[in-house]
Amino acid sequence: MDKIEVRGGAPLSGQVRIAGAKNAALPLMAASLLSEEALVLANVPHLADIATLAHLLAALGVEVVLDGTRGGTAPGGRVMALTARTIGATLAPYDVVRKMRASILVLGPLVARAGEAVVSLPGGCAIGTRPVDLHLKGLRRLGAELELRDGYVHARAPRGLRGATIRFPFVSVGATENLMMAASLARGTTVLDNAAREPEVVDLANCLTKMGAQIMGIGTEQLVIEGVARLGGATHEVLPDRIEISTYAAAAAASGGEIELLGARLDLIGAVVAAFDGCGVAIEESERGVRVRRRDGGLRAIDLTTQPYPGFPTDMQAQMMAVLATATGASTITEAIFENRFMHVPELCRMGAQISLHGSAAVIQGVPRLRGAPVMATDLRASVSLVVAGLGAEGETTVNRVYHLDRGYEHLVDKLRACGADISRVAD
Ligand code: EPZ
């Protein structure tokens, strides 16, 4: 397994090109199952998760062409054409779903298009049990017959799906996406109440609309979907990755540098801009995207709680903690979305951070500087928080198990080196 070595201290300076959003590209790819015509996606990031879903979709009968090559993942793949002329299979096996929980997003489209699906339950992961009960309850409301057997969901809708009103007890990005896709081919009207409003959900709704779906209330907490008999093809550009934007902002904050994020959109990261502003980091619009620089006077402690969009994103919680580890004063971060998303804390403490956990809250007592150390990556965002911490730390940090990083960050080491970071990836 590869590892990353970072020698901290060099303030970042330069430009980073922001890739398409992983968490938009994945549901967009699943949406290709809804139509027999080609769905052409541009700005698709080159990530392990994208390749995993591409292989699963190909196994289901979707023709996947990337940058003019058939199937596979051409290096730097940017344009992906997905055509589900017919659905050849409806099984999403355990060994795929356990690797990537987003595979559950094929469930709704398969039931809607093919009238059946056998999808492995995703099981837990490093950040929590991550059930899919809201996905299943919603599909039942739409008329699907579901049976849980041997760790798989066996779903059938031989007479198609019918519209229904579904009220989510709390916001779920994946359940909103799965059910919006299923409802787009159901007979009648579906109302999704307390729907997720993340930009990635909006991006999917906009793409479905291009395919012929009838969706009202896009971007609000109530989506109304009028089912249609069939959906056509479309061409759609994946929106920029707001978590990648925010992660590089954290890297600039931790290293004390100034960088420009090309293709970044300020409107996607409102709560993140407010949090950085509060701790002494300016994020402003630039002619080619967004510019980030740490203000004089160092970092100051802030308190924040992760929330569904437009609140502070849980996918930025670990990276923000790495920044606040050297802020003056005590910060409190409350993780209100996942029940176990503090796996990075013991690793940051190995680097000298002073963090104590109190249930869903972490109290970070700022220290003048972290010290490099060998640390272990446990999940995607925890991994990158250790790299962020290493950029500002004294000495060398070695981050092991970086395969987690490959799932969500395109060319991370290259992008940071281009900004002057002393960082390299070595085979273990
Ligand atoms: C999406 O996961 C993202 N993944 C996650 O990003 C992100 O952290 C999360 O949304 C929250 O923003 C993708 O888009 C591929 P949820 P998802 O359903 O859809 C509970 C990353 O690092 N829940 O909004 O799985 C769940 O356990 C990943 O890129 C149920 O209880 O998240 C969690 O506590 C990590 N039952 C909360 O709801 C359900 O049926 C929010 O989950 C579904 C969810």
Short mmCIF file of C-alpha atoms and ligand atoms in Angstrom, two decimals:
data_model
loop_
_atom_site.label_atom_id
_atom_site.label_comp_id
_atom_site.label_asym_id
_atom_site.label_seq_id
_atom_site.Cartn_x
_atom_site.Cartn_y
_atom_site.Cartn_z
CA MET A 1 0.00 0.00 0.00
CA ASP A 2 1.30 3.44 -0.92
CA LYS A 3 1.96 6.14 1.62
CA ILE A 4 2.36 9.90 1.48
CA GLU A 5 5.30 11.76 3.01
CA VAL A 6 4.86 15.46 3.83
CA ARG A 7 7.57 17.74 5.18
CA GLY A 8 5.69 20.69 6.64
CA GLY A 9 6.54 24.38 6.77
CA ALA A 10 6.38 25.59 3.16
CA PRO A 11 3.50 28.08 2.73
CA LEU A 12 1.52 27.07 -0.36
CA SER A 13 1.55 29.38 -3.34
CA GLY A 14 0.15 28.81 -6.80
CA GLN A 15 -2.97 27.47 -8.52
CA VAL A 16 -5.03 24.30 -8.26
CA ARG A 17 -7.56 23.20 -10.90
CA ILE A 18 -10.72 21.96 -9.23
CA ALA A 19 -12.21 18.72 -10.58
CA GLY A 20 -15.82 17.70 -11.05
CA ALA A 21 -17.63 16.69 -7.85
CA LYS A 22 -17.36 13.01 -6.92
CA ASN A 23 -20.69 13.15 -5.09
CA ALA A 24 -22.42 14.60 -8.14
CA ALA A 25 -20.76 12.33 -10.73
CA LEU A 26 -21.78 9.13 -8.92
CA PRO A 27 -25.57 9.72 -8.89
CA LEU A 28 -25.34 11.21 -12.39
CA MET A 29 -23.75 7.99 -13.64
CA ALA A 30 -26.51 5.95 -11.96
CA ALA A 31 -29.10 8.10 -13.74
CA SER A 32 -27.93 6.61 -17.06
CA LEU A 33 -29.89 3.46 -16.13
CA LEU A 34 -33.13 5.43 -16.52
CA SER A 35 -32.86 5.87 -20.29
CA GLU A 36 -32.01 3.77 -23.32
CA GLU A 37 -30.33 6.80 -24.87
CA ALA A 38 -26.80 8.09 -24.20
CA LEU A 39 -26.11 10.23 -21.14
CA VAL A 40 -22.91 12.18 -21.81
CA LEU A 41 -21.18 13.56 -18.71
CA ALA A 42 -18.37 16.12 -18.96
CA ASN A 43 -15.89 17.15 -16.24
CA VAL A 44 -16.00 13.66 -14.70
CA PRO A 45 -13.24 13.41 -12.06
CA HIS A 46 -10.64 10.65 -12.37
CA LEU A 47 -11.22 8.79 -9.09
CA ALA A 48 -11.30 5.22 -7.86
CA ASP A 49 -14.98 5.50 -6.91
CA ILE A 50 -15.87 6.62 -10.43
CA ALA A 51 -14.07 3.58 -11.87
CA THR A 52 -15.82 1.28 -9.39
CA LEU A 53 -19.28 2.54 -10.37
CA ALA A 54 -18.37 2.45 -14.08
CA HIS A 55 -17.51 -1.24 -13.73
CA LEU A 56 -20.74 -1.96 -11.85
CA LEU A 57 -22.83 -0.15 -14.48
CA ALA A 58 -21.03 -2.06 -17.26
CA ALA A 59 -21.93 -5.33 -15.47
CA LEU A 60 -25.57 -4.19 -15.51
CA GLY A 61 -25.41 -3.72 -19.29
CA VAL A 62 -24.53 -0.04 -19.56
CA GLU A 63 -22.08 0.79 -22.33
CA VAL A 64 -19.49 3.08 -20.73
CA VAL A 65 -17.22 5.02 -23.08
CA LEU A 66 -14.63 7.28 -21.51
CA ASP A 67 -12.81 9.85 -23.64
CA GLY A 68 -13.48 7.75 -26.73
CA THR A 69 -12.10 4.55 -25.18
CA ARG A 70 -14.57 1.74 -24.55
CA GLY A 71 -14.98 1.00 -20.84
CA GLY A 72 -12.13 1.18 -18.37
CA THR A 73 -10.81 4.47 -17.13
CA ALA A 74 -8.54 6.39 -19.48
CA PRO A 75 -6.00 8.47 -17.53
CA GLY A 76 -7.41 11.95 -16.91
CA GLY A 77 -10.82 10.76 -18.13
CA ARG A 78 -13.05 13.75 -18.46
CA VAL A 79 -15.95 12.87 -20.79
CA MET A 80 -17.99 9.75 -20.07
CA ALA A 81 -20.83 8.48 -22.31
CA LEU A 82 -23.17 6.00 -20.63
CA THR A 83 -25.81 4.15 -22.67
CA ALA A 84 -28.20 1.63 -21.11
CA ARG A 85 -29.91 0.40 -24.27
CA THR A 86 -31.16 -2.57 -22.35
CA ILE A 87 -30.64 -3.62 -18.76
CA GLY A 88 -28.65 -6.85 -19.02
CA ALA A 89 -28.54 -7.65 -15.30
CA THR A 90 -30.03 -6.28 -12.12
CA LEU A 91 -27.57 -7.56 -9.50
CA ALA A 92 -25.23 -5.24 -7.57
CA PRO A 93 -23.00 -7.74 -5.74
CA TYR A 94 -21.66 -7.42 -2.19
CA ASP A 95 -18.02 -7.23 -3.20
CA VAL A 96 -18.76 -4.03 -5.14
CA VAL A 97 -21.27 -2.41 -2.80
CA ARG A 98 -19.11 -3.00 0.31
CA LYS A 99 -16.28 -1.09 -1.43
CA MET A 100 -18.45 1.84 -2.31
CA ARG A 101 -21.69 2.58 -0.56
CA ALA A 102 -22.83 4.90 -3.34
CA SER A 103 -23.56 1.73 -5.37
CA ILE A 104 -26.91 1.74 -3.55
CA LEU A 105 -27.83 4.55 -5.97
CA VAL A 106 -28.46 1.96 -8.71
CA LEU A 107 -31.40 0.54 -6.71
CA GLY A 108 -33.99 3.21 -7.51
CA PRO A 109 -33.13 3.52 -11.21
CA LEU A 110 -33.06 -0.29 -11.71
CA VAL A 111 -36.49 -0.80 -10.10
CA ALA A 112 -37.93 2.11 -12.07
CA ARG A 113 -36.48 1.04 -15.42
CA ALA A 114 -36.34 -2.76 -15.20
CA GLY A 115 -38.98 -3.46 -12.56
CA GLU A 116 -36.56 -5.39 -10.38
CA ALA A 117 -33.18 -5.19 -8.60
CA VAL A 118 -31.03 -7.29 -6.29
CA VAL A 119 -28.64 -4.94 -4.49
CA SER A 120 -26.35 -5.81 -1.61
CA LEU A 121 -26.89 -3.88 1.59
CA PRO A 122 -23.84 -1.61 1.87
CA GLY A 123 -22.90 -2.54 5.41
CA GLY A 124 -21.15 -0.09 7.67
CA CYS A 125 -17.98 1.86 7.07
CA ALA A 126 -15.42 3.81 9.06
CA ILE A 127 -17.74 6.73 9.77
CA GLY A 128 -20.77 4.82 11.00
CA THR A 129 -23.37 2.12 10.39
CA ARG A 130 -24.85 4.12 7.49
CA PRO A 131 -28.19 2.34 7.09
CA VAL A 132 -30.32 2.66 3.97
CA ASP A 133 -33.71 2.34 5.67
CA LEU A 134 -34.95 5.63 4.21
CA HIS A 135 -34.14 4.43 0.69
CA LEU A 136 -36.10 1.22 1.28
CA LYS A 137 -39.08 2.83 3.03
CA GLY A 138 -39.36 5.33 0.19
CA LEU A 139 -39.26 2.66 -2.50
CA ARG A 140 -42.02 0.75 -0.67
CA ARG A 141 -44.08 3.95 -0.64
CA LEU A 142 -43.62 4.09 -4.42
CA GLY A 143 -45.11 0.59 -4.67
CA ALA A 144 -42.00 -1.60 -4.84
CA GLU A 145 -42.12 -4.99 -3.09
CA LEU A 146 -38.88 -5.32 -1.09
CA GLU A 147 -37.50 -8.32 0.72
CA LEU A 148 -34.25 -8.37 2.72
CA ARG A 149 -32.54 -11.76 2.34
CA ASP A 150 -28.93 -12.88 2.86
CA GLY A 151 -27.66 -9.31 3.08
CA TYR A 152 -29.35 -8.28 -0.16
CA VAL A 153 -32.35 -6.14 -1.00
CA HIS A 154 -34.61 -8.02 -3.43
CA ALA A 155 -36.85 -5.41 -5.04
CA ARG A 156 -39.67 -5.89 -7.54
CA ALA A 157 -42.19 -3.59 -9.17
CA PRO A 158 -43.70 -5.74 -11.95
CA ARG A 159 -46.46 -3.19 -12.57
CA GLY A 160 -44.11 -0.21 -12.36
CA LEU A 161 -43.90 2.40 -9.59
CA ARG A 162 -46.63 4.84 -8.63
CA GLY A 163 -46.23 8.34 -7.22
CA ALA A 164 -46.53 8.90 -3.44
CA THR A 165 -45.77 11.46 -0.76
CA ILE A 166 -42.58 10.66 1.18
CA ARG A 167 -41.55 12.69 4.20
CA PHE A 168 -37.96 12.15 5.38
CA PRO A 169 -37.59 12.25 9.20
CA PHE A 170 -34.16 13.83 8.62
CA VAL A 171 -32.22 14.93 5.56
CA SER A 172 -30.62 12.14 3.53
CA VAL A 173 -28.64 13.01 0.38
CA GLY A 174 -28.61 9.47 -1.01
CA ALA A 175 -32.23 8.69 -0.23
CA THR A 176 -33.31 11.95 -1.88
CA GLU A 177 -31.28 11.08 -4.99
CA ASN A 178 -32.40 7.43 -5.17
CA LEU A 179 -36.07 8.27 -4.78
CA MET A 180 -36.00 11.29 -7.08
CA MET A 181 -34.59 9.04 -9.82
CA ALA A 182 -37.15 6.29 -9.15
CA ALA A 183 -40.05 8.77 -9.02
CA SER A 184 -39.08 10.30 -12.36
CA LEU A 185 -40.45 7.14 -14.07
CA ALA A 186 -43.30 6.41 -11.65
CA ARG A 187 -46.96 6.85 -12.68
CA GLY A 188 -48.33 10.01 -11.06
CA THR A 189 -46.99 12.60 -8.65
CA THR A 190 -44.34 12.09 -5.98
CA VAL A 191 -43.65 14.61 -3.22
CA LEU A 192 -40.31 14.36 -1.35
CA ASP A 193 -40.64 16.36 1.85
CA ASN A 194 -37.54 17.39 3.85
CA ALA A 195 -35.47 16.57 0.78
CA ALA A 196 -31.71 17.21 0.68
CA ARG A 197 -30.68 20.50 -0.96
CA GLU A 198 -26.98 19.77 -1.50
CA PRO A 199 -25.61 21.21 -4.78
CA GLU A 200 -24.97 17.62 -5.93
CA VAL A 201 -28.70 16.87 -5.51
CA VAL A 202 -29.52 20.01 -7.51
CA ASP A 203 -27.02 18.95 -10.20
CA LEU A 204 -28.74 15.56 -10.51
CA ALA A 205 -32.20 17.17 -10.66
CA ASN A 206 -31.00 19.52 -13.40
CA CYS A 207 -29.61 16.61 -15.40
CA LEU A 208 -32.81 14.55 -14.98
CA THR A 209 -34.77 17.57 -16.20
CA LYS A 210 -32.60 17.66 -19.34
CA MET A 211 -33.47 13.96 -19.80
CA GLY A 212 -37.17 14.86 -19.72
CA ALA A 213 -38.04 14.45 -16.06
CA GLN A 214 -40.64 16.81 -14.61
CA ILE A 215 -39.23 18.06 -11.26
CA MET A 216 -40.45 21.13 -9.34
CA GLY A 217 -38.87 22.71 -6.26
CA ILE A 218 -35.26 21.99 -7.27
CA GLY A 219 -32.96 23.36 -4.55
CA THR A 220 -35.71 23.50 -1.94
CA GLU A 221 -36.64 21.02 0.79
CA GLN A 222 -39.74 19.92 -1.13
CA LEU A 223 -39.38 18.21 -4.49
CA VAL A 224 -42.47 17.44 -6.59
CA ILE A 225 -41.86 14.93 -9.38
CA GLU A 226 -44.44 14.22 -12.10
CA GLY A 227 -43.54 10.79 -13.44
CA VAL A 228 -43.08 10.36 -17.20
CA ALA A 229 -43.24 7.25 -19.38
CA ARG A 230 -39.61 7.41 -20.51
CA LEU A 231 -36.50 9.55 -20.27
CA GLY A 232 -34.21 10.52 -23.10
CA GLY A 233 -30.49 11.12 -23.31
CA ALA A 234 -28.71 14.35 -22.35
CA THR A 235 -25.34 16.04 -22.10
CA HIS A 236 -24.41 17.43 -18.71
CA GLU A 237 -21.32 18.93 -17.10
CA VAL A 238 -20.57 17.78 -13.55
CA LEU A 239 -20.41 20.76 -11.17
CA PRO A 240 -17.13 21.61 -9.40
CA ASP A 241 -16.33 19.69 -6.23
CA ARG A 242 -17.11 21.98 -3.27
CA ILE A 243 -15.35 19.63 -0.86
CA GLU A 244 -12.19 19.65 -2.95
CA ILE A 245 -12.37 23.46 -3.07
CA SER A 246 -12.77 23.60 0.71
CA THR A 247 -10.03 21.04 1.30
CA TYR A 248 -7.43 23.05 -0.62
CA ALA A 249 -8.59 26.15 1.27
CA ALA A 250 -7.80 24.21 4.46
CA ALA A 251 -4.38 23.32 3.05
CA ALA A 252 -3.64 27.01 2.42
CA ALA A 253 -4.90 27.90 5.90
CA ALA A 254 -2.76 25.25 7.62
CA SER A 255 0.38 26.10 5.65
CA GLY A 256 -0.07 29.89 5.89
CA GLY A 257 -0.03 30.31 2.13
CA GLU A 258 -2.12 31.87 -0.62
CA ILE A 259 -3.54 29.87 -3.56
CA GLU A 260 -6.03 30.29 -6.40
CA LEU A 261 -8.56 27.52 -7.03
CA LEU A 262 -9.37 27.45 -10.75
CA GLY A 263 -12.97 26.65 -11.67
CA ALA A 264 -14.10 26.97 -8.03
CA ARG A 265 -17.48 28.55 -7.31
CA LEU A 266 -17.97 30.67 -4.19
CA ASP A 267 -21.74 30.07 -4.21
CA LEU A 268 -21.20 26.38 -3.42
CA ILE A 269 -19.28 26.94 -0.17
CA GLY A 270 -21.10 29.67 1.76
CA ALA A 271 -20.90 28.04 5.20
CA VAL A 272 -17.26 27.09 4.65
CA VAL A 273 -16.36 30.69 3.68
CA ALA A 274 -18.04 31.93 6.87
CA ALA A 275 -16.15 29.43 9.02
CA PHE A 276 -12.79 30.28 7.46
CA ASP A 277 -13.53 33.99 7.74
CA GLY A 278 -14.19 33.49 11.43
CA CYS A 279 -10.85 31.82 12.04
CA GLY A 280 -8.80 34.30 10.01
CA VAL A 281 -8.73 32.98 6.46
CA ALA A 282 -10.01 35.08 3.56
CA ILE A 283 -11.74 33.30 0.65
CA GLU A 284 -12.67 35.65 -2.17
CA GLU A 285 -13.82 35.43 -5.76
CA SER A 286 -11.00 35.74 -8.31
CA GLU A 287 -11.14 36.11 -12.07
CA ARG A 288 -10.59 32.38 -12.57
CA GLY A 289 -12.32 30.99 -9.49
CA VAL A 290 -11.54 31.57 -5.83
CA ARG A 291 -8.50 32.92 -3.97
CA VAL A 292 -7.61 31.78 -0.45
CA ARG A 293 -5.13 33.42 1.90
CA ARG A 294 -4.49 33.34 5.61
CA ARG A 295 -4.76 36.83 7.09
CA ASP A 296 -1.96 38.25 9.26
CA GLY A 297 -2.36 37.60 12.94
CA GLY A 298 -2.67 33.84 12.73
CA LEU A 299 -5.67 31.55 13.15
CA ARG A 300 -8.36 32.07 15.79
CA ALA A 301 -10.60 29.46 17.42
CA ILE A 302 -14.23 29.10 16.26
CA ASP A 303 -17.15 26.80 17.08
CA LEU A 304 -19.05 24.95 14.35
CA THR A 305 -21.63 22.21 13.89
CA THR A 306 -21.99 20.09 10.78
CA GLN A 307 -25.40 20.37 9.14
CA PRO A 308 -27.14 19.44 5.88
CA TYR A 309 -26.67 22.02 3.13
CA PRO A 310 -26.52 24.99 3.32
CA GLY A 311 -24.94 24.37 6.75
CA PHE A 312 -21.30 23.48 7.32
CA PRO A 313 -20.63 20.19 5.42
CA THR A 314 -19.74 17.08 7.42
CA ASP A 315 -17.26 16.18 4.65
CA MET A 316 -15.18 19.18 5.74
CA GLN A 317 -15.25 18.47 9.47
CA ALA A 318 -11.94 16.58 9.64
CA GLN A 319 -10.08 19.07 7.47
CA MET A 320 -11.35 22.02 9.56
CA MET A 321 -10.22 20.27 12.72
CA ALA A 322 -6.71 19.98 11.29
CA VAL A 323 -6.72 23.75 10.69
CA LEU A 324 -8.09 24.62 14.14
CA ALA A 325 -5.49 22.41 15.84
CA THR A 326 -3.08 25.38 15.67
CA ALA A 327 -5.60 28.22 16.12
CA THR A 328 -5.31 30.46 19.18
CA GLY A 329 -7.91 29.39 21.74
CA ALA A 330 -10.33 26.51 22.14
CA SER A 331 -12.65 25.48 19.29
CA THR A 332 -15.64 23.14 19.51
CA ILE A 333 -16.69 21.06 16.49
CA THR A 334 -19.99 19.18 16.78
CA GLU A 335 -20.56 16.34 14.29
CA ALA A 336 -24.33 16.18 13.94
CA ILE A 337 -24.59 14.04 10.79
CA PHE A 338 -22.59 10.84 11.40
CA GLU A 339 -22.24 8.97 14.67
CA ASN A 340 -18.58 8.05 14.32
CA ARG A 341 -16.71 10.60 12.28
CA PHE A 342 -13.84 11.38 14.65
CA MET A 343 -11.41 8.66 13.52
CA HIS A 344 -8.88 11.36 12.62
CA VAL A 345 -8.75 12.64 16.21
CA PRO A 346 -6.30 10.10 17.68
CA GLU A 347 -4.08 10.54 14.62
CA LEU A 348 -4.05 14.33 14.95
CA CYS A 349 -3.24 13.89 18.65
CA ARG A 350 -0.20 11.83 17.63
CA MET A 351 0.95 15.00 15.88
CA GLY A 352 0.61 16.99 19.09
CA ALA A 353 -2.94 18.28 18.69
CA GLN A 354 -4.85 18.71 21.96
CA ILE A 355 -8.35 17.39 21.23
CA SER A 356 -10.85 15.88 23.66
CA LEU A 357 -14.08 14.14 22.67
CA HIS A 358 -17.39 14.59 24.46
CA GLY A 359 -20.01 12.54 22.60
CA SER A 360 -20.65 14.24 19.26
CA ALA A 361 -18.47 17.22 20.20
CA ALA A 362 -14.72 17.61 19.89
CA VAL A 363 -12.94 20.36 21.82
CA ILE A 364 -9.72 21.47 20.15
CA GLN A 365 -7.28 23.44 22.33
CA GLY A 366 -4.99 25.18 19.84
CA VAL A 367 -1.24 24.58 20.09
CA PRO A 368 1.45 26.75 18.44
CA ARG A 369 2.46 24.06 15.94
CA LEU A 370 1.96 20.36 15.23
CA ARG A 371 4.83 17.91 14.90
CA GLY A 372 5.15 15.48 11.99
CA ALA A 373 4.54 11.78 12.81
CA PRO A 374 3.59 8.50 11.13
CA VAL A 375 -0.24 8.43 11.04
CA MET A 376 -2.94 6.13 9.71
CA ALA A 377 -5.70 7.03 7.28
CA THR A 378 -9.09 5.48 8.07
CA ASP A 379 -11.55 7.07 5.66
CA LEU A 380 -11.49 9.50 2.80
CA ARG A 381 -11.84 12.80 4.62
CA ALA A 382 -9.85 11.74 7.70
CA SER A 383 -6.98 10.84 5.34
CA VAL A 384 -6.83 14.24 3.76
CA SER A 385 -7.10 15.99 7.13
CA LEU A 386 -3.80 14.31 8.06
CA VAL A 387 -2.19 15.64 4.89
CA VAL A 388 -3.54 19.13 5.71
CA ALA A 389 -2.10 18.85 9.23
CA GLY A 390 1.23 17.64 7.83
CA LEU A 391 1.53 20.68 5.55
CA GLY A 392 1.76 22.97 8.57
CA ALA A 393 3.55 20.62 10.96
CA GLU A 394 7.24 20.72 11.91
CA GLY A 395 9.12 17.77 10.43
CA GLU A 396 7.88 14.83 8.41
CA THR A 397 4.42 13.25 8.46
CA THR A 398 3.87 9.87 6.86
CA VAL A 399 0.25 9.06 6.01
CA ASN A 400 -0.32 5.33 5.51
CA ARG A 401 -3.17 3.61 3.62
CA VAL A 402 -3.59 6.42 1.11
CA TYR A 403 -5.88 4.28 -1.06
CA HIS A 404 -8.63 6.04 0.87
CA LEU A 405 -7.46 9.30 -0.71
CA ASP A 406 -7.62 7.92 -4.24
CA ARG A 407 -11.36 7.46 -3.80
CA GLY A 408 -12.04 11.17 -3.58
CA TYR A 409 -9.07 13.33 -4.51
CA GLU A 410 -7.79 13.54 -8.06
CA HIS A 411 -3.97 13.88 -8.25
CA LEU A 412 -3.72 15.31 -4.71
CA VAL A 413 0.08 15.03 -4.43
CA ASP A 414 0.68 16.58 -7.87
CA LYS A 415 -1.67 19.47 -7.15
CA LEU A 416 -0.02 20.24 -3.80
CA ARG A 417 3.52 19.89 -5.21
CA ALA A 418 2.60 22.37 -7.94
CA CYS A 419 1.89 24.84 -5.11
CA GLY A 420 5.28 24.29 -3.51
CA ALA A 421 4.42 21.61 -0.95
CA ASP A 422 7.24 19.26 0.02
CA ILE A 423 5.15 16.11 -0.50
CA SER A 424 5.63 12.79 -2.26
CA ARG A 425 3.89 9.46 -2.67
CA VAL A 426 5.98 6.36 -2.08
CA ALA A 427 5.19 2.71 -2.56
CA ASP A 428 5.19 0.96 0.79
C1 EPZ B 1 -23.66 11.46 1.04
O1 EPZ B 1 -23.69 10.21 1.72
C2 EPZ B 1 -22.22 11.66 0.62
N1 EPZ B 1 -21.82 10.57 -0.29
C3 EPZ B 1 -21.32 11.67 1.86
O2 EPZ B 1 -19.99 11.92 1.42
C4 EPZ B 1 -21.77 12.81 2.77
O3 EPZ B 1 -21.00 12.79 3.94
C5 EPZ B 1 -23.26 12.63 3.12
O4 EPZ B 1 -24.04 12.53 1.91
C6 EPZ B 1 -23.81 13.77 3.96
O5 EPZ B 1 -23.64 14.97 3.26
C7 EPZ B 1 -22.20 10.63 -1.59
O6 EPZ B 1 -22.89 11.54 -2.02
C8 EPZ B 1 -21.73 9.50 -2.48
P1 EPZ B 1 -26.93 10.71 4.00
P2 EPZ B 1 -25.12 9.55 2.12
O7 EPZ B 1 -27.91 9.72 3.49
O8 EPZ B 1 -26.11 9.83 1.06
C9 EPZ B 1 -28.20 8.51 8.00
C10 EPZ B 1 -17.68 11.56 1.25
O9 EPZ B 1 -16.76 11.65 2.06
N2 EPZ B 1 -29.05 7.69 7.13
O10 EPZ B 1 -27.18 12.17 3.78
O11 EPZ B 1 -24.86 8.15 2.50
C11 EPZ B 1 -26.71 8.31 7.74
O12 EPZ B 1 -26.23 7.20 8.47
C12 EPZ B 1 -18.99 10.91 1.66
O13 EPZ B 1 -17.64 11.98 0.06
C13 EPZ B 1 -29.96 6.80 7.70
O14 EPZ B 1 -30.03 6.66 8.93
O15 EPZ B 1 -25.47 10.38 3.43
C14 EPZ B 1 -26.13 9.62 8.21
O16 EPZ B 1 -25.99 9.57 9.62
C15 EPZ B 1 -18.95 10.42 3.09
N3 EPZ B 1 -30.77 6.06 6.89
C16 EPZ B 1 -27.22 10.64 7.85
O17 EPZ B 1 -28.42 9.88 7.69
C17 EPZ B 1 -30.72 6.19 5.52
O18 EPZ B 1 -31.51 5.50 4.84
C18 EPZ B 1 -26.95 11.39 6.55
O19 EPZ B 1 -26.70 10.42 5.56
C19 EPZ B 1 -29.81 7.09 4.96
C20 EPZ B 1 -29.00 7.84 5.78
#
